[in-house]
Amino acid sequence: MVRRATVAILALASSAIVGGPPMVASAATAPVVVPASAAGPPAAIAWRSGRTVSVGAADGGARRPVARLASDRSTQLSLSADGRRLALAAGDRVWVVDLVSGTPARDLRLAVRFATALQWSPDGQRIAVVDERAVRVCEVGPSPTCARWARGPATEMGASWSPDGRRLAYVRKSATRAERRRGWGALVVGDGAAAQVVERFGEGDRSLTMPMPPIFGRAGLTWTSVDLRMRFGEMDGLARVRTRRLEAGGVRTLSTARPRSSYSVVVGEQADGSLLLLRQRLHATTTGYRIDRLDPTGAATSLGIAIGTFGGQEDVRVLGALTDGRVAISVRRSSRSRTTRLHLATPGRGLGGRVAGGDEVAVAAALPGNAGGL
């Protein structure tokens, strides 16, 4: 059980991507080719199957291909909240496809190294790109420009925009002498010009505190931190799980648990301001997942979305919430599976059927998550 808990907490996924020269819309050898049929209405979902990237409506209909890649190796996909733009990381470059006009993909001319997150600003005019080197923010107009907002991010933690699109929350690796002594890093909020350290994480004599991906919501910045017990330099199980929020008056703890076989991580926000929790129950050889709701008082209740029980090498993520209350969830059943299934789950009705499946999936979520899986 201890080993399963440790593996589950540490198994945050990152993705490798493919390379290529600048975009030439009609060249068969270009890394990203946009077909003439790409123009159409805004998209609700996107997925990649092999070399083909497609989009469609929330019910899985109105499907159309919008890009063809030179390689079928891993990419990163991200839809803007309004569904008008699709970003994809292909190789050491990031591209933006206008799904309404179907014009040639725009190369952001940003050299990346293993991009792990593409996060659109709420207005869909900028995108944050997280890779091994930095967090960079790009204006995606006709002449894209990019600026570095931070160095040395903890790439598996992604990034999350404030609702007004002015600030980003991210986790950085150890940057100061004090952080290097503790051995981890810090949760930071920045605007490209200045940064505020919200909480530091690291290792003590008998414990290791680790952050989970932060979520910026209308009520403030919320995150879950996990305290692991340490014994002779090795992890020896879960000691404490806390969900906290940065508010105008400071940091407030919303919930604290000392779990034995289950724990919950904040992964998103609902339209009513309540938080989405991904709850995991650890069994001897399997892990069960469900979605809970955390209200402003700190009380957690089930949303009636049971995701399933898996054998330990699964990848379950909450991609965000739609304005109608549905929750976007991606599930890859094992490390051997090439198919990630996208579900739009209605509270009280379970996970429901898949609306799309492929090597990668994305959703246009009005209330996006932040890579929120373990």
Short mmCIF file of C-alpha atoms in Angstrom, two decimals:
data_model
loop_
_atom_site.label_atom_id
_atom_site.label_comp_id
_atom_site.label_asym_id
_atom_site.label_seq_id
_atom_site.Cartn_x
_atom_site.Cartn_y
_atom_site.Cartn_z
CA MET A 1 0.00 0.00 0.00
CA VAL A 2 2.77 2.44 0.89
CA ARG A 3 4.53 1.79 -2.38
CA ARG A 4 1.29 2.29 -4.34
CA ALA A 5 0.63 5.60 -2.58
CA THR A 6 4.14 6.82 -3.31
CA VAL A 7 4.01 5.77 -6.95
CA ALA A 8 0.59 7.37 -7.42
CA ILE A 9 1.76 10.70 -6.04
CA LEU A 10 4.96 10.80 -8.04
CA ALA A 11 3.53 9.56 -11.34
CA LEU A 12 2.67 12.93 -12.89
CA ALA A 13 2.95 12.53 -16.65
CA SER A 14 5.06 14.54 -19.08
CA SER A 15 5.19 14.17 -22.86
CA ALA A 16 7.88 13.99 -25.56
CA ILE A 17 7.18 15.71 -28.87
CA VAL A 18 8.42 15.77 -32.43
CA GLY A 19 10.54 18.19 -34.46
CA GLY A 20 10.42 19.96 -37.81
CA PRO A 21 11.20 23.06 -39.88
CA PRO A 22 9.02 26.20 -40.17
CA MET A 23 5.47 25.78 -41.48
CA VAL A 24 4.82 25.51 -45.21
CA ALA A 25 1.08 24.99 -45.50
CA SER A 26 1.03 22.99 -48.72
CA ALA A 27 4.28 21.02 -48.42
CA ALA A 28 3.91 17.29 -47.80
CA THR A 29 7.08 17.28 -45.71
CA ALA A 30 6.04 20.12 -43.37
CA PRO A 31 5.69 19.19 -39.68
CA VAL A 32 2.18 20.68 -39.52
CA VAL A 33 -0.07 20.81 -42.60
CA VAL A 34 -3.53 22.39 -42.33
CA PRO A 35 -5.99 21.00 -44.92
CA ALA A 36 -8.47 23.20 -46.76
CA SER A 37 -11.29 21.51 -44.83
CA ALA A 38 -10.00 22.84 -41.50
CA ALA A 39 -12.24 25.94 -41.55
CA GLY A 40 -15.47 25.56 -39.61
CA PRO A 41 -17.23 26.36 -36.35
CA PRO A 42 -15.40 26.57 -33.01
CA ALA A 43 -14.53 23.16 -31.58
CA ALA A 44 -15.46 21.61 -28.25
CA ILE A 45 -13.01 18.70 -28.35
CA ALA A 46 -9.78 17.79 -30.14
CA TRP A 47 -7.77 14.59 -30.49
CA ARG A 48 -4.83 13.12 -32.35
CA SER A 49 -4.93 9.67 -33.94
CA GLY A 50 -1.60 8.81 -35.52
CA ARG A 51 -0.58 11.80 -37.61
CA THR A 52 -4.04 13.32 -37.92
CA VAL A 53 -5.40 15.97 -35.54
CA SER A 54 -9.19 16.35 -35.58
CA VAL A 55 -11.81 18.43 -33.78
CA GLY A 56 -15.53 18.08 -33.19
CA ALA A 57 -18.59 19.03 -31.20
CA ALA A 58 -19.17 18.11 -27.56
CA ASP A 59 -21.37 15.17 -28.56
CA GLY A 60 -18.59 13.77 -30.74
CA GLY A 61 -20.27 14.87 -33.98
CA ALA A 62 -19.26 17.43 -36.63
CA ARG A 63 -15.82 15.88 -36.83
CA ARG A 64 -13.23 17.30 -39.20
CA PRO A 65 -9.44 16.99 -39.60
CA VAL A 66 -7.57 20.23 -38.94
CA ALA A 67 -3.89 19.27 -39.09
CA ARG A 68 -1.58 16.58 -40.42
CA LEU A 69 1.73 15.96 -38.64
CA ALA A 70 5.00 14.67 -40.08
CA SER A 71 5.31 12.14 -37.24
CA ASP A 72 2.92 10.16 -35.06
CA ARG A 73 5.01 10.49 -31.93
CA SER A 74 3.62 12.33 -28.90
CA THR A 75 2.36 15.89 -29.09
CA GLN A 76 0.64 18.30 -26.74
CA LEU A 77 -2.81 19.63 -27.71
CA SER A 78 -4.71 22.54 -26.16
CA LEU A 79 -8.00 24.22 -27.15
CA SER A 80 -8.79 27.80 -26.18
CA ALA A 81 -11.85 28.17 -23.95
CA ASP A 82 -13.93 29.53 -26.84
CA GLY A 83 -12.85 26.68 -29.11
CA ARG A 84 -11.60 29.00 -31.84
CA ARG A 85 -7.91 28.13 -31.59
CA LEU A 86 -5.92 24.94 -31.22
CA ALA A 87 -2.30 24.92 -30.03
CA LEU A 88 -0.05 21.95 -30.55
CA ALA A 89 3.55 21.26 -29.65
CA ALA A 90 5.28 19.37 -32.44
CA GLY A 91 9.00 18.78 -32.09
CA ASP A 92 10.80 21.75 -30.61
CA ARG A 93 8.12 24.15 -31.89
CA VAL A 94 4.64 25.27 -30.90
CA TRP A 95 1.96 25.93 -33.53
CA VAL A 96 -1.44 27.62 -33.43
CA VAL A 97 -4.29 26.67 -35.79
CA ASP A 98 -7.23 29.05 -36.29
CA LEU A 99 -10.15 26.62 -36.41
CA VAL A 100 -12.66 29.15 -37.74
CA SER A 101 -10.72 30.53 -40.71
CA GLY A 102 -8.61 27.43 -41.42
CA THR A 103 -5.62 29.62 -42.30
CA PRO A 104 -2.10 28.12 -42.25
CA ALA A 105 -0.80 27.16 -38.83
CA ARG A 106 1.26 29.89 -37.17
CA ASP A 107 4.66 28.90 -35.84
CA LEU A 108 5.25 30.73 -32.55
CA ARG A 109 8.99 30.47 -33.33
CA LEU A 110 9.63 29.32 -29.81
CA ALA A 111 12.35 26.72 -29.30
CA VAL A 112 11.02 24.38 -26.62
CA ARG A 113 12.51 21.38 -24.89
CA PHE A 114 9.95 18.70 -24.03
CA ALA A 115 6.89 20.92 -23.63
CA THR A 116 4.64 19.51 -20.91
CA ALA A 117 1.82 22.07 -20.79
CA LEU A 118 0.10 24.51 -23.14
CA GLN A 119 -2.33 26.72 -21.20
CA TRP A 120 -4.51 29.30 -22.93
CA SER A 121 -5.34 32.58 -21.24
CA PRO A 122 -9.07 33.02 -20.51
CA ASP A 123 -9.53 35.36 -23.50
CA GLY A 124 -7.71 33.02 -25.90
CA GLN A 125 -5.24 35.70 -26.99
CA ARG A 126 -2.16 34.33 -25.20
CA ILE A 127 -0.80 30.93 -24.36
CA ALA A 128 1.60 29.82 -21.62
CA VAL A 129 4.14 27.21 -22.70
CA VAL A 130 5.86 25.15 -19.99
CA ASP A 131 8.97 23.15 -20.83
CA GLU A 132 12.15 22.02 -19.08
CA ARG A 133 13.74 25.45 -19.32
CA ALA A 134 11.07 28.05 -18.66
CA VAL A 135 7.50 29.24 -18.55
CA ARG A 136 6.94 31.48 -21.57
CA VAL A 137 3.88 33.45 -22.61
CA CYS A 138 3.12 34.07 -26.28
CA GLU A 139 0.78 36.55 -27.94
CA VAL A 140 -0.79 34.56 -30.76
CA GLY A 141 -1.86 37.31 -33.16
CA PRO A 142 -0.79 37.57 -36.83
CA SER A 143 2.81 38.28 -35.74
CA PRO A 144 3.32 36.12 -32.62
CA THR A 145 5.67 37.31 -29.87
CA CYS A 146 6.85 35.38 -26.81
CA ALA A 147 8.35 36.44 -23.48
CA ARG A 148 9.87 34.40 -20.66
CA TRP A 149 7.93 34.73 -17.42
CA ALA A 150 9.89 32.26 -15.27
CA ARG A 151 12.90 29.96 -15.25
CA GLY A 152 13.18 26.37 -14.07
CA PRO A 153 9.56 25.26 -13.66
CA ALA A 154 8.63 21.90 -12.22
CA THR A 155 7.31 20.79 -15.59
CA GLU A 156 4.87 18.14 -14.38
CA MET A 157 2.97 20.79 -12.39
CA GLY A 158 1.85 22.80 -15.44
CA ALA A 159 0.57 26.35 -14.96
CA SER A 160 -2.77 28.04 -14.29
CA TRP A 161 -4.03 31.49 -15.37
CA SER A 162 -5.84 33.87 -13.05
CA PRO A 163 -9.41 34.54 -14.24
CA ASP A 164 -8.44 38.06 -15.39
CA GLY A 165 -5.53 36.68 -17.43
CA ARG A 166 -2.95 38.88 -15.73
CA ARG A 167 -1.07 36.32 -13.61
CA LEU A 168 0.14 32.75 -13.77
CA ALA A 169 0.54 30.24 -10.97
CA TYR A 170 3.26 27.62 -11.37
CA VAL A 171 5.65 25.52 -9.31
CA ARG A 172 9.35 26.20 -9.71
CA LYS A 173 12.25 23.99 -8.83
CA SER A 174 14.62 25.02 -6.06
CA ALA A 175 15.84 28.51 -6.95
CA THR A 176 17.08 30.06 -3.70
CA ARG A 177 19.66 28.78 -1.24
CA ALA A 178 16.93 28.06 1.32
CA GLU A 179 14.91 26.10 -1.24
CA ARG A 180 17.95 24.09 -2.31
CA ARG A 181 18.58 23.12 1.32
CA ARG A 182 15.00 21.87 1.58
CA GLY A 183 15.30 20.01 -1.69
CA TRP A 184 12.15 20.92 -3.62
CA GLY A 185 10.92 24.35 -4.67
CA ALA A 186 8.03 26.78 -4.34
CA LEU A 187 4.55 27.64 -5.54
CA VAL A 188 4.81 31.01 -7.29
CA VAL A 189 2.41 33.57 -8.76
CA GLY A 190 3.88 35.92 -11.36
CA ASP A 191 2.93 38.42 -14.05
CA GLY A 192 6.12 38.39 -16.10
CA ALA A 193 7.58 41.36 -14.23
CA ALA A 194 7.41 40.25 -10.58
CA ALA A 195 6.77 37.00 -8.73
CA GLN A 196 5.31 36.18 -5.31
CA VAL A 197 6.29 33.01 -3.45
CA VAL A 198 3.09 31.58 -1.99
CA GLU A 199 4.44 28.44 -0.32
CA ARG A 200 7.76 26.61 -0.19
CA PHE A 201 8.05 22.85 -0.33
CA GLY A 202 10.82 20.50 0.65
CA GLU A 203 12.18 17.78 2.87
CA GLY A 204 12.50 17.70 6.63
CA ASP A 205 14.03 15.07 8.89
CA ARG A 206 10.96 12.83 8.79
CA SER A 207 8.75 14.22 6.04
CA LEU A 208 8.70 15.42 2.44
CA THR A 209 6.12 17.99 1.35
CA MET A 210 5.19 18.02 -2.33
CA PRO A 211 2.76 20.24 -4.26
CA MET A 212 0.14 19.15 -6.74
CA PRO A 213 -0.76 21.25 -9.83
CA PRO A 214 -2.27 24.62 -8.72
CA ILE A 215 -5.70 25.84 -9.84
CA PHE A 216 -6.49 29.56 -10.21
CA GLY A 217 -10.22 30.12 -9.70
CA ARG A 218 -12.50 33.07 -9.12
CA ALA A 219 -12.22 32.66 -5.35
CA GLY A 220 -8.42 32.61 -5.46
CA LEU A 221 -5.48 30.30 -6.08
CA THR A 222 -6.07 26.80 -4.72
CA TRP A 223 -3.67 23.87 -4.45
CA THR A 224 -3.19 20.56 -2.68
CA SER A 225 0.04 19.66 -0.91
CA VAL A 226 0.96 16.15 0.19
CA ASP A 227 3.16 15.33 3.19
CA LEU A 228 4.97 12.01 2.88
CA ARG A 229 6.49 10.23 5.86
CA MET A 230 10.21 9.54 5.51
CA ARG A 231 12.05 6.63 7.12
CA PHE A 232 15.81 6.17 6.70
CA GLY A 233 15.71 8.40 3.63
CA GLU A 234 12.89 6.41 1.99
CA MET A 235 9.22 7.31 1.59
CA ASP A 236 7.05 5.48 4.12
CA GLY A 237 3.49 6.50 3.26
CA LEU A 238 1.10 9.45 3.43
CA ALA A 239 1.16 11.63 6.53
CA ARG A 240 -1.15 14.52 5.59
CA VAL A 241 -2.99 15.98 2.59
CA ARG A 242 -4.03 19.64 2.69
CA THR A 243 -6.00 21.79 0.25
CA ARG A 244 -5.24 25.49 0.65
CA ARG A 245 -6.28 28.77 -0.95
CA LEU A 246 -4.54 32.12 -1.38
CA GLU A 247 -7.07 34.83 -0.60
CA ALA A 248 -6.86 38.59 -0.08
CA GLY A 249 -6.17 38.09 3.62
CA GLY A 250 -3.54 35.38 3.17
CA VAL A 251 -3.44 31.60 2.87
CA ARG A 252 -6.42 29.65 4.24
CA THR A 253 -6.54 25.89 4.73
CA LEU A 254 -9.78 24.52 3.27
CA SER A 255 -9.37 20.89 4.27
CA THR A 256 -6.88 18.64 6.03
CA ALA A 257 -6.82 14.85 5.99
CA ARG A 258 -4.55 12.16 7.37
CA PRO A 259 -5.42 9.39 4.94
CA ARG A 260 -4.82 5.69 5.29
CA SER A 261 -6.09 4.38 1.98
CA SER A 262 -7.58 7.33 0.10
CA TYR A 263 -6.82 10.97 -0.57
CA SER A 264 -8.18 13.83 -2.72
CA VAL A 265 -6.45 16.44 -4.87
CA VAL A 266 -8.05 19.66 -6.11
CA VAL A 267 -8.17 19.56 -9.92
CA GLY A 268 -10.61 22.24 -11.06
CA GLU A 269 -13.49 24.60 -10.40
CA GLN A 270 -17.21 24.45 -11.16
CA ALA A 271 -19.41 27.25 -12.44
CA ASP A 272 -20.88 27.77 -8.94
CA GLY A 273 -17.40 28.35 -7.47
CA SER A 274 -17.07 24.98 -5.74
CA LEU A 275 -13.93 22.95 -6.34
CA LEU A 276 -13.50 19.65 -8.14
CA LEU A 277 -11.55 16.95 -6.31
CA LEU A 278 -10.03 13.82 -7.80
CA ARG A 279 -10.36 11.18 -5.09
CA GLN A 280 -8.20 8.08 -5.20
CA ARG A 281 -8.76 4.98 -3.09
CA LEU A 282 -5.73 2.72 -2.90
CA HIS A 283 -6.23 -1.03 -2.70
CA ALA A 284 -3.58 -3.73 -2.53
CA THR A 285 -3.09 -3.95 -6.31
CA THR A 286 -5.56 -1.43 -7.76
CA THR A 287 -6.63 2.21 -7.47
CA GLY A 288 -10.20 3.50 -7.70
CA TYR A 289 -11.04 7.03 -8.87
CA ARG A 290 -14.05 9.29 -8.49
CA ILE A 291 -14.87 13.02 -8.65
CA ASP A 292 -15.93 14.86 -5.50
CA ARG A 293 -17.02 18.43 -4.82
CA LEU A 294 -15.45 20.69 -2.18
CA ASP A 295 -17.73 23.52 -1.07
CA PRO A 296 -16.51 26.83 0.43
CA THR A 297 -16.88 25.47 3.97
CA GLY A 298 -14.39 22.67 3.25
CA ALA A 299 -16.99 19.89 3.13
CA ALA A 300 -16.46 17.26 0.42
CA THR A 301 -19.35 15.39 -1.19
CA SER A 302 -19.52 12.95 -4.07
CA LEU A 303 -20.50 14.31 -7.50
CA GLY A 304 -21.72 10.91 -8.59
CA ILE A 305 -18.91 10.45 -11.11
CA ALA A 306 -17.12 7.15 -10.53
CA ILE A 307 -14.29 6.88 -13.04
CA GLY A 308 -13.25 3.28 -12.43
CA THR A 309 -10.69 1.00 -10.82
CA PHE A 310 -7.39 0.33 -12.54
CA GLY A 311 -4.26 -1.72 -12.07
CA GLY A 312 -1.70 0.91 -11.18
CA GLN A 313 -0.27 2.21 -14.48
CA GLU A 314 -3.25 4.29 -15.55
CA ASP A 315 -3.29 8.03 -16.36
CA VAL A 316 -6.47 9.77 -15.15
CA ARG A 317 -6.82 13.53 -15.58
CA VAL A 318 -9.50 16.15 -15.08
CA LEU A 319 -9.20 18.58 -17.99
CA GLY A 320 -11.76 21.09 -16.75
CA ALA A 321 -15.45 21.87 -16.38
CA LEU A 322 -17.97 23.08 -18.94
CA THR A 323 -20.49 25.83 -18.20
CA ASP A 324 -23.31 23.25 -18.21
CA GLY A 325 -21.68 21.43 -15.28
CA ARG A 326 -20.16 18.51 -17.16
CA VAL A 327 -16.62 17.51 -16.22
CA ALA A 328 -14.03 16.68 -18.89
CA ILE A 329 -12.00 13.60 -17.92
CA SER A 330 -9.31 11.78 -19.87
CA VAL A 331 -8.45 8.15 -19.10
CA ARG A 332 -5.57 6.04 -20.37
CA ARG A 333 -6.07 2.61 -18.86
CA SER A 334 -2.42 1.51 -18.77
CA SER A 335 1.06 2.53 -19.88
CA ARG A 336 0.77 -0.07 -22.66
CA SER A 337 -2.37 1.49 -24.12
CA ARG A 338 -2.03 4.00 -26.95
CA THR A 339 -5.60 5.24 -26.60
CA THR A 340 -6.65 8.04 -24.28
CA ARG A 341 -10.43 8.23 -23.90
CA LEU A 342 -12.18 11.57 -23.44
CA HIS A 343 -15.40 11.64 -21.38
CA LEU A 344 -17.74 14.55 -20.64
CA ALA A 345 -19.28 13.32 -17.39
CA THR A 346 -22.56 14.67 -16.03
CA PRO A 347 -22.73 14.85 -12.21
CA GLY A 348 -24.95 12.12 -10.83
CA ARG A 349 -24.83 10.09 -14.03
CA GLY A 350 -21.40 8.50 -13.82
CA LEU A 351 -18.57 8.70 -16.32
CA GLY A 352 -20.72 8.08 -19.38
CA GLY A 353 -19.47 6.95 -22.76
CA ARG A 354 -16.42 8.33 -24.47
CA VAL A 355 -16.88 11.22 -26.90
CA ALA A 356 -13.44 10.87 -28.49
CA GLY A 357 -10.32 8.77 -28.27
CA GLY A 358 -6.80 8.96 -29.59
CA ASP A 359 -3.15 9.34 -28.72
CA GLU A 360 -3.87 12.75 -27.16
CA VAL A 361 -7.11 14.58 -26.37
CA ALA A 362 -8.11 18.13 -25.43
CA VAL A 363 -11.30 20.02 -24.55
CA ALA A 364 -12.45 23.64 -24.76
CA ALA A 365 -13.27 24.11 -21.08
CA ALA A 366 -14.71 27.37 -19.78
CA LEU A 367 -13.16 26.43 -16.42
CA PRO A 368 -9.95 24.62 -17.35
CA GLY A 369 -8.04 22.29 -15.09
CA ASN A 370 -4.26 22.13 -14.87
CA ALA A 371 -2.98 18.72 -15.97
CA GLY A 372 -4.92 17.62 -12.94
CA GLY A 373 -4.10 13.96 -12.69
CA LEU A 374 -1.71 11.75 -10.78
#
